Structures are given as structure tokens and as C-alpha cells.
Short mmCIF file of C-alpha atoms in Angstrom, two decimals:
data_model
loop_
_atom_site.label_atom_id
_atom_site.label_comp_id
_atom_site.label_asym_id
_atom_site.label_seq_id
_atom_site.Cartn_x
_atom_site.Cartn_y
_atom_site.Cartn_z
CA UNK S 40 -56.93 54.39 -46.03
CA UNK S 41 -59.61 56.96 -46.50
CA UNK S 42 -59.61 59.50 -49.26
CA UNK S 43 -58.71 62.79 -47.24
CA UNK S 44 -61.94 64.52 -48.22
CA UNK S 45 -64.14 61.34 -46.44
CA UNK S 46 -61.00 61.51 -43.66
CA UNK S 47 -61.63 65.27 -42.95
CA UNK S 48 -65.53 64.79 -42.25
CA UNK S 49 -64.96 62.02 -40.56
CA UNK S 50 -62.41 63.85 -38.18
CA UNK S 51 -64.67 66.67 -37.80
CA UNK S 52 -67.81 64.08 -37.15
CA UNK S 53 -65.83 62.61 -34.52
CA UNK S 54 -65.31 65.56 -32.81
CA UNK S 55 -68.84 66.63 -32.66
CA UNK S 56 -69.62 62.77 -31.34
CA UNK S 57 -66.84 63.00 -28.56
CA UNK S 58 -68.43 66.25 -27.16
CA UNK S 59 -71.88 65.14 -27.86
CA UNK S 60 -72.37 64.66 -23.58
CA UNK S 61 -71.89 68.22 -23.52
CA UNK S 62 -74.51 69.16 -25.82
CA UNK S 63 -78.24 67.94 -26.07
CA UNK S 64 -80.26 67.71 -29.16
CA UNK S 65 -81.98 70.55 -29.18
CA UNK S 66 -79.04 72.37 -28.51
CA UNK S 67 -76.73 71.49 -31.63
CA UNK S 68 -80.00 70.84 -34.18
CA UNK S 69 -80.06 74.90 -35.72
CA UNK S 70 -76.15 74.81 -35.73
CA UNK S 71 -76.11 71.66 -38.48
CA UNK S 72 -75.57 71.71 -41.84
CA UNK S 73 -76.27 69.23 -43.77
CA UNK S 74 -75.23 68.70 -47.21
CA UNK S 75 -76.65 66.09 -49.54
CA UNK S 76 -74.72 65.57 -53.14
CA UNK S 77 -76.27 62.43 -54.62
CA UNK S 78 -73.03 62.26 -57.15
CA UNK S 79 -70.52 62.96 -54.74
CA UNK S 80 -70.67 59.88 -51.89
CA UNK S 81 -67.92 62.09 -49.73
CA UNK S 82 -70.70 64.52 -49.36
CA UNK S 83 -73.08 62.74 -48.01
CA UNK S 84 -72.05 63.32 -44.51
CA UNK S 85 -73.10 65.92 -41.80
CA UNK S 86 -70.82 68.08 -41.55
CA UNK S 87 -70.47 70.85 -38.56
CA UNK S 88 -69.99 74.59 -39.09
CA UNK S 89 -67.78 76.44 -36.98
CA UNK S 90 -70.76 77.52 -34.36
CA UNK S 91 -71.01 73.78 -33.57
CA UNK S 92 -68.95 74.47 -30.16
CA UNK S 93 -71.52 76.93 -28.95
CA UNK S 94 -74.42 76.10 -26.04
CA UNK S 95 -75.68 78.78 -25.00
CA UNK S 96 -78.04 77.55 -23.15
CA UNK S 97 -75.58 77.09 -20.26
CA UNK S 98 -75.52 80.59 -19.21
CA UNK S 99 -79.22 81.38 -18.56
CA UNK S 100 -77.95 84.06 -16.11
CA UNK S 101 -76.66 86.00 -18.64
CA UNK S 102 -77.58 87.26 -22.72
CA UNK S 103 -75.80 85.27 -25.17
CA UNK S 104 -77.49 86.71 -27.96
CA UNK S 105 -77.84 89.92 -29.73
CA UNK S 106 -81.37 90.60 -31.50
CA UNK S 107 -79.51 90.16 -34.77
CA UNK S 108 -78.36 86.60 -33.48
CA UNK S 109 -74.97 87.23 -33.13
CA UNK S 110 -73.38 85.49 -30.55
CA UNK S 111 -72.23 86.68 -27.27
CA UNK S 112 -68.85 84.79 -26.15
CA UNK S 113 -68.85 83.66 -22.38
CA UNK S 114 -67.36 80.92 -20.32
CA UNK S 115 -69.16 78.07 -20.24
CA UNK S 116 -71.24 78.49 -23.53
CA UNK S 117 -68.20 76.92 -25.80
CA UNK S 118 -66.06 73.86 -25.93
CA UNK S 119 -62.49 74.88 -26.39
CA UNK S 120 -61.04 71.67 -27.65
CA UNK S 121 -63.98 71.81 -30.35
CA UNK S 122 -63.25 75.48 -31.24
CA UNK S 123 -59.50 74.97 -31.16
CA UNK S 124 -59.22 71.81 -33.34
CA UNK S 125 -61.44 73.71 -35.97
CA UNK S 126 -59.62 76.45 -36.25
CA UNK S 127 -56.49 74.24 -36.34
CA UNK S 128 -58.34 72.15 -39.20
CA UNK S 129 -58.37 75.18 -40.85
CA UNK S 130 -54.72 76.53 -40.19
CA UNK S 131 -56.44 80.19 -39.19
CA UNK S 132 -53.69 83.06 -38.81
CA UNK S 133 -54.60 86.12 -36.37
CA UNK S 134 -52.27 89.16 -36.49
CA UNK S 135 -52.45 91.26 -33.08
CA UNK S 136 -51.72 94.76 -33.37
CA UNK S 137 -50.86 97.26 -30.11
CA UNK S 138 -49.39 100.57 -30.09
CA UNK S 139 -46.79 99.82 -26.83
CA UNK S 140 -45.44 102.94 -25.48
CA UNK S 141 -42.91 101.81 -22.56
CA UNK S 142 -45.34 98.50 -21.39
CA UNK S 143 -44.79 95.85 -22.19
CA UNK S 144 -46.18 93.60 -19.69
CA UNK S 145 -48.62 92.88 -22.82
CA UNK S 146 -46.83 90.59 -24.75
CA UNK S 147 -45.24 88.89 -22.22
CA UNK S 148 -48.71 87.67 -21.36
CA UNK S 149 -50.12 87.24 -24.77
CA UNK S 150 -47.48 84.50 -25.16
CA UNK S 151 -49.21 82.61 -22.43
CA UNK S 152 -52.87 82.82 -23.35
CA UNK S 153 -53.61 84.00 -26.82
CA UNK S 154 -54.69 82.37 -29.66
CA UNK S 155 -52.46 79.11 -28.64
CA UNK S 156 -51.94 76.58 -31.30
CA UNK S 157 -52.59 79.17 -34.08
CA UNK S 158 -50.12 81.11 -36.42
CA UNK S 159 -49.77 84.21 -34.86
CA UNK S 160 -48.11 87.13 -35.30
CA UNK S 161 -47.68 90.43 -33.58
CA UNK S 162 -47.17 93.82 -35.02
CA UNK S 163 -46.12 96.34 -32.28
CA UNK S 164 -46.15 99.58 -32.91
CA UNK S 165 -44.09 101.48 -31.13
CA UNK S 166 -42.25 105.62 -30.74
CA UNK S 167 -38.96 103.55 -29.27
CA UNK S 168 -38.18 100.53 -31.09
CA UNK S 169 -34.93 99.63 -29.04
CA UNK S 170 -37.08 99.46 -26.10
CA UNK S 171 -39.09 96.59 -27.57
CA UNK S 172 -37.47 93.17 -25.21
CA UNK S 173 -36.69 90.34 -27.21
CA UNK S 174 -39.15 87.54 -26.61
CA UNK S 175 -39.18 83.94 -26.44
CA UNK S 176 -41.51 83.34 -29.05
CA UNK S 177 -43.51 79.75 -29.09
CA UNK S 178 -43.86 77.93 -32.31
CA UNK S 179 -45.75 79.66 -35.04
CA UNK S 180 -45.40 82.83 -33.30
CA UNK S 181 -43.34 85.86 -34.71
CA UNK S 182 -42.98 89.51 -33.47
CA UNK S 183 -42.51 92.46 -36.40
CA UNK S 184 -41.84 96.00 -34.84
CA UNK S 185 -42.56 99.09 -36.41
CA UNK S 186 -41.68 102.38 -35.66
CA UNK S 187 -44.37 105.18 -35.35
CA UNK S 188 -44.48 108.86 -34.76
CA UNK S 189 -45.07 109.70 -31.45
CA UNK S 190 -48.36 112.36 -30.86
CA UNK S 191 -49.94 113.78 -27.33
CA UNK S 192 -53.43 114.61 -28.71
CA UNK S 193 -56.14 112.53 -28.08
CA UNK S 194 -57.56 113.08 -31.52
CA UNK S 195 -53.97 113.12 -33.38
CA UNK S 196 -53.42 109.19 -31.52
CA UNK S 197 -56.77 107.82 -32.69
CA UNK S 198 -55.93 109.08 -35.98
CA UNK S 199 -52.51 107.46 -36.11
CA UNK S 200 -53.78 104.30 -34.61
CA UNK S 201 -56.57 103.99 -37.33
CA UNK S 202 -54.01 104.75 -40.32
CA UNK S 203 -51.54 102.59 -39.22
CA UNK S 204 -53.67 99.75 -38.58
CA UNK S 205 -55.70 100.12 -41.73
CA UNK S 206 -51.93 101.03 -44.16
CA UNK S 207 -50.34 97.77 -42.22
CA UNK S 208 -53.38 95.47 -43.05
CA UNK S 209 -53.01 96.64 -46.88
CA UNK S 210 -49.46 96.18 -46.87
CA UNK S 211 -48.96 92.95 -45.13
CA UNK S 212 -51.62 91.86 -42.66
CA UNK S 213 -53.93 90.65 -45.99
CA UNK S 214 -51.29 88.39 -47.62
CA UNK S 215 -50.26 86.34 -44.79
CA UNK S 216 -53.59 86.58 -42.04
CA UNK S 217 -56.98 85.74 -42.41
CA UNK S 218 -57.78 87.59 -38.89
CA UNK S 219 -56.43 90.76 -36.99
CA UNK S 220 -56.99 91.68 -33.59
CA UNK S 221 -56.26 95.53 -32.13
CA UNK S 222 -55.74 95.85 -28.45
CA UNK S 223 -54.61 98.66 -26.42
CA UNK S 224 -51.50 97.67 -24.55
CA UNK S 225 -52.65 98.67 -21.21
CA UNK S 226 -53.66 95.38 -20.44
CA UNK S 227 -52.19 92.15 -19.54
CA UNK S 228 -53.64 88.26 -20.64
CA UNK S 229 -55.03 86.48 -17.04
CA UNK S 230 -56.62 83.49 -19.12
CA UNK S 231 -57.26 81.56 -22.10
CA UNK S 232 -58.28 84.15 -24.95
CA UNK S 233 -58.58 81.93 -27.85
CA UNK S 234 -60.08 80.38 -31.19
CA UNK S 235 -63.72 81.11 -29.88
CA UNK S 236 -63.07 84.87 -30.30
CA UNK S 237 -62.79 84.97 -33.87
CA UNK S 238 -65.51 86.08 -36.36
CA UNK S 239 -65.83 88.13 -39.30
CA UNK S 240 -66.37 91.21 -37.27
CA UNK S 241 -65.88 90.64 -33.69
CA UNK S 242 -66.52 93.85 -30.82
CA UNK S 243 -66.05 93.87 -27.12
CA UNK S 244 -68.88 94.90 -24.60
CA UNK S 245 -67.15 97.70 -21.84
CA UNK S 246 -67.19 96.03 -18.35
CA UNK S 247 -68.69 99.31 -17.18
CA UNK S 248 -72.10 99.84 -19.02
CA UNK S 249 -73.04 95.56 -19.93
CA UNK S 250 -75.31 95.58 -17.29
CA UNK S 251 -76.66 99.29 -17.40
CA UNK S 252 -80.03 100.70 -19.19
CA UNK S 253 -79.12 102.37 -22.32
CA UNK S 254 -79.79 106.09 -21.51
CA UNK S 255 -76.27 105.55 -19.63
CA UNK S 256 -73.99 104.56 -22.33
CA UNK S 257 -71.86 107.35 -22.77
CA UNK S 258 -72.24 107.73 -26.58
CA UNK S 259 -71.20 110.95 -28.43
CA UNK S 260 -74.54 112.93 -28.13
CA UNK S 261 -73.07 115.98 -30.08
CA UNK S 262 -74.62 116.32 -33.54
CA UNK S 263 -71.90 118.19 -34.57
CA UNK S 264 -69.52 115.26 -34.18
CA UNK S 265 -69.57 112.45 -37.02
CA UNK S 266 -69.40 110.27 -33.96
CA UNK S 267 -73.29 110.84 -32.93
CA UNK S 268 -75.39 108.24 -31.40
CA UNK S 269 -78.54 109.45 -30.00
CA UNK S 270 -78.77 105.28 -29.32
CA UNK S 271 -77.48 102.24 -30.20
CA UNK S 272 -77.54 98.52 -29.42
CA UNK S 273 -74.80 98.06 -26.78
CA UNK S 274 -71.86 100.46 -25.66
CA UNK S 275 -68.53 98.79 -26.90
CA UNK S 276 -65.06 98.70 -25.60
CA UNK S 277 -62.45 99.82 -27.88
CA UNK S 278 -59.71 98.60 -26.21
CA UNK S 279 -60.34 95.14 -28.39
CA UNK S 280 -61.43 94.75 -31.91
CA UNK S 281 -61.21 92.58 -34.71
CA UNK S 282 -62.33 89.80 -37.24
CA UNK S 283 -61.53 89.26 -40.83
CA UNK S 284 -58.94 91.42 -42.51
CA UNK S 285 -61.36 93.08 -44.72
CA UNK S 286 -63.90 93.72 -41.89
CA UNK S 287 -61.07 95.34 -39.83
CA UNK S 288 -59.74 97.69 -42.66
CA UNK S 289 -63.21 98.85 -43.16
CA UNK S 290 -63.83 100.12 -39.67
CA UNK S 291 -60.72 101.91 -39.46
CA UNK S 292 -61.22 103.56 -42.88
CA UNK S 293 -64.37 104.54 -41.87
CA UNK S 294 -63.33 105.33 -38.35
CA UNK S 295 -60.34 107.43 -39.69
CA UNK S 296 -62.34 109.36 -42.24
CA UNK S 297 -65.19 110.39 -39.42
CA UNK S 298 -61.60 111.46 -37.02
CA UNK S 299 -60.54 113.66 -39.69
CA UNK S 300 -63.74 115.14 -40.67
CA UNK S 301 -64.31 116.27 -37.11
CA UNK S 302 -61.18 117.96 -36.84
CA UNK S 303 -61.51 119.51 -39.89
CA UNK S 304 -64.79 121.05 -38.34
CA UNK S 305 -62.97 121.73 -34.87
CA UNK S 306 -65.09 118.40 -32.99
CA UNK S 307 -63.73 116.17 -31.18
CA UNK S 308 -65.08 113.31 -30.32
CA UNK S 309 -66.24 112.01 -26.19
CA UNK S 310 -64.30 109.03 -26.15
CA UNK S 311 -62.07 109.77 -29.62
CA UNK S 312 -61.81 106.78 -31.69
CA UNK S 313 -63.98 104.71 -29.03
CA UNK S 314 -67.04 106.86 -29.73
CA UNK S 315 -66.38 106.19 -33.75
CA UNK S 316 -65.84 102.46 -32.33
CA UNK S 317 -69.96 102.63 -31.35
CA UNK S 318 -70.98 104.69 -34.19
CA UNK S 319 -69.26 102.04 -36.28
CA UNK S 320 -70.98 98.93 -34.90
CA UNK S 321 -73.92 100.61 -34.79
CA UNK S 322 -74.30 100.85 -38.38
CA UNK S 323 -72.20 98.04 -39.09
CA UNK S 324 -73.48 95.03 -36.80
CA UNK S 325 -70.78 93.20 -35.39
CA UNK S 326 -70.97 89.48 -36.29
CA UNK S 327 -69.42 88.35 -32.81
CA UNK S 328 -69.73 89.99 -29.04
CA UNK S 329 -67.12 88.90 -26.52
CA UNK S 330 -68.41 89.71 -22.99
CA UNK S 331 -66.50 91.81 -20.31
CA UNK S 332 -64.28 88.45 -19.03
CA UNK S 333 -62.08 89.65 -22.48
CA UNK S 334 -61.02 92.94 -20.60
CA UNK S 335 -62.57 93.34 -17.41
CA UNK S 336 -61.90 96.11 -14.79
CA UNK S 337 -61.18 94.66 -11.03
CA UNK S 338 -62.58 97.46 -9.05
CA UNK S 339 -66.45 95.99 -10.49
CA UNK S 340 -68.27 93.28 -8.87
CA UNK S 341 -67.84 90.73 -10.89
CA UNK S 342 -71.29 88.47 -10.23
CA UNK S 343 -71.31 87.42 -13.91
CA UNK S 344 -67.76 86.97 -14.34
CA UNK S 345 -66.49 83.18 -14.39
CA UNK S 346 -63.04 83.59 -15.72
CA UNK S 347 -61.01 86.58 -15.94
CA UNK S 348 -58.90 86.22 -19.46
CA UNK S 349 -57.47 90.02 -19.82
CA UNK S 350 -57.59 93.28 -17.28
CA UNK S 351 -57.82 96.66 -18.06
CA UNK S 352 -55.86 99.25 -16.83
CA UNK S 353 -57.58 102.57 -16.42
CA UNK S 354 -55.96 105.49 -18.54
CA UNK S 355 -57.34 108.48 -16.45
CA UNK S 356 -58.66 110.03 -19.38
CA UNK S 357 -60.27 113.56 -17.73
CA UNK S 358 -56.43 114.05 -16.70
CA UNK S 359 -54.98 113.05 -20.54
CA UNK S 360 -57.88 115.38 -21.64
CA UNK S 361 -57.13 118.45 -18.84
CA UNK S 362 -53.30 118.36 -20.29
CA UNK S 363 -54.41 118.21 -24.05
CA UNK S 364 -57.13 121.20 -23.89
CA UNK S 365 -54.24 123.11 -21.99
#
């Protein structure tokens, strides 16, 4: 039998060749590494990085690249089997985290599409723990519930949201996951959402504003705010973040100490923690864009849209705001 280091690049070799119909030359040629160790024969092999699965030349129709070459993640520009197998090769753990308040239509539907075939585990955060339904969990999949304080403020819930995500990764998350994921639970899994979304820092472009000029992103145009963004490079969803644990602790450290500073100076935010979201990926370039299939809003024409995997649920914010400024 093979020594396991020649068996692994042959495995991963073979996957590359299986797909190789899907994929022309030119395609796959700037996604190769090769790596050439005259003393070690095992080495001697090409071997195929993780961004192998990608061809984005499929999608001409839409961008699937930032101007800092980070990919954007679309249907039809990456080979799930590929992607999944990788990933599996690698035994890569995701934690999900979701503050559920009373839904929990969520979970239900993250057991059908997310991450599947990966150790997963999902932290729920919730005001009413007894309210939390027992699930039928698949294999490698485990539930942990957590009670949190329950707040009405805008400002006082993005600030609890960023703690506890960023005290939970310190705690736990970093000893057992090598990604986290943060959704808000108003949403509910329609299709595969899986290996291809992970990344070191991954950020989700809003359904609303993909398409739109720039001058009509609704960033935070008040310099008083920490949140400020006279510009930026795309206007990002905040219902989904994530990538590795580290990356994910640093935006909500960073995100949390630009909350407090505001309120300490009487600001608040446009979009609370979602207009701390942009500021943060403005300076801090995510590494991975998923496109507006990851949490798309029915009520938009959906031209671009091949696959639905996750819809939104509007939150009627002016009203949420109208009640808090009362």
C-alpha cells in the first residue's frame, strides 16, 4: 500500500482529474501549486489548494471578483463535491452562532442544508432557554444553549451580540472550531449552504444594494459616529458573517469597542452593528464574498439569482427604531 502522505496527494490529484471536464486549462493554471522537494519523492507531486474548485469564468453575467482578488461565491462558479471532500480531507469544524428569540424555524432548516458532512456545532443564544425544541441532530452535529440577557435597544442588542460572540469564541469556540459563522435567526436555509463558504474572513453582499452605484449604499455618513464611511468597496449584509476564529473575534472586538464609544458620545449608529459591519470590512478586506443567493429577499427580482440557499425576513427596522427613540 501507499505511504499515507503519497496516498493523500494522490486522493486529492484524483479529485482534481475526475472534475477536470469541468474545468479548462486556463481556468485551473493560477490556482496550482506546485511543490518540488528533490529529497522528499512524496513531494514531488502537484498538489491543489483549496481554490482549486473555483471557475469563475462560468458566470460572465455577474462579478466574481473583488479588486483585491477575493472571490465572490455564486452558483455555478464551484464544484461542491471538490469543495466538500477538501474540507472533509481536512476534518474542518464551523460553529454557527444566532441569537433566537421565539424562532426557531432556523435550525430546523440549518439541519437540512448547512455545512453537511462537517463537524458542526450550534451555539444559540437565547432570553428563554426552555423554549429552545429539542432537535434531531445528524451525525457530527451538536446544539449548546446559552442563556442571555434580554435588551430592547437597538444599540444595547448589537452590543450584546458582539460580546457574546467575541467572550464565547475565547471561551470555547477556539479550542474545538477552526471556523464560526453568525447569522441572525430571522431566516430560514432553502438550499445547500456549504464548504465553499468558508474563508479566513468571509462577508455577505445585501440583496438590496449588489447591483446599485455606490452613492446608494446606505453607509453611516455621520462623522460623529465611529461607524463613518464616506465610501467603501461594497455595502455588506450583517445578517451573515464569519471565517476563522481569530478573524471573527477581531471584528467583533473591534465592532464592540466602536458600539460603545458611540454611546459613550450619545451616537448611534444607521444600521447599529451593520454599519460597524461596513466600516469593518472596509478597513479590514474580507478574504471571501458570498453573493445575495446566501440571504436573499423574495420581494427583488431575482435575474442573477440561480439558487436560493437562505431568505431573509425583513425586521421593520423604522418601526423597532420609532419604539426605541420613544
Amino acid at each position: 500500500s501507499l505511504p499515507d502522505p503519497l496516498g493523500h496527494h494522490f486522493f486529492v490529484l484524483s479529485l482534481f482529474l475526475s472534475h477536470i471536464s469541468m474545468l479548462t486549462y486556463s481556468y485551473i493554471l493560477p490556482w496550482l501549486v506546485c511543490t518540488y522537494q528533490p529529497n522528499n519523492p512524496c513531494c514531488r507531486i502537484l498538489t491543489i489548494t483549496s481554490a482549486c474548485y473555483f471557475h469563475f469564468r462560468t458566470r460572465p453575467d455577474v462579478l466574481t471578483n473583488t479588486p483585491w482578488n477575493a472571490p465572490i461565491i455564486w452558483e455555478g462558479v464551484f464544484d461542491p463535491y471538490v469543495s466538500d471532500q477538501f474540507h472533509i480531507r481536512l476534518n474542518s469544524s464551523v460553529a454557527l452562532t444566532v441569537f433566537a428569540v421565539g424562532r426557531f424555524t432556523f435550525l430546523v432548516s440549518a439541519e437540512r442544508h448547512f455545512m453537511l458532512g462537517l463537524r458542526v456545532t450550534y451555539y444559540v443564544f437565547t432570553d428563554n432557554p426552555e423554549k429552545v425544541p429539542e432537535l434531531e441532530l445528524g451525525p457530527q452535529r451538536n446544539m449548546k444553549v446559552i442563556e442571555v440577557a434580554k435588551y430592547t435597544r437597538w444599540q444595547d442588542i448589537s452590543m450584546m451580540r458582539m460580546r457574546t460572540i467575541s467572550v464565547t469564541i475565547e471561551s470555547e469556540i477556539r479550542h474545538s472550531f477552526q471556523y464560526v459563522f453568525c447569522f441572525d435567526v430571522d431566516q430560514e436555509f432553502k438550499g445547500r449552504f456549504g464548504s465553499e463558504a468558508l474563508g479566513d474572513s468571509v462577508a455577505l453582499l445585501h440583496a438590496h444594494y449588489y447591483n446599485l452605484p455606490k452613492h446608494r449604499f446606505t453607509y453611516d455618513r455621520n462623522p460623529k459616529s465611529k461607524a463613518f464611511m464616506y465610501t467603501g468597496d461594497f455595502y455588506y449584509h450583517a445578517a451573515i458573517f464569519g471565517g476563522r476564529w481569530k478573524n471573527v473575534k477581531n471584528l467583533t472586538d473591534e465592532c464592540l469597542e466602536n458600539i460603545m464609544e458611540d454611546k459613550l458620545n450619545q451616537v448611534e449608529a444607521l444600521w447599529h452593528d451593520e454599519s460597524h459591519l461596513n466600516k469593518y470590512f472596509w478597513l479590514h478586506k474580507p478574504t471571501k464574498l458570498l453573493s445575495p443567493e446566501y440571504c436573499w429577499d423574495e420581494t427583488l427580482p431575482a435575474k442573477d439569482i440561480l439558487i436560493i440557499r437562505m431568505l431573509w425576513a425583513e425586521k421593520y427596522y423604522e418601526t423597532l427604531r420609532d419604539k426605541n427613540n420613544a
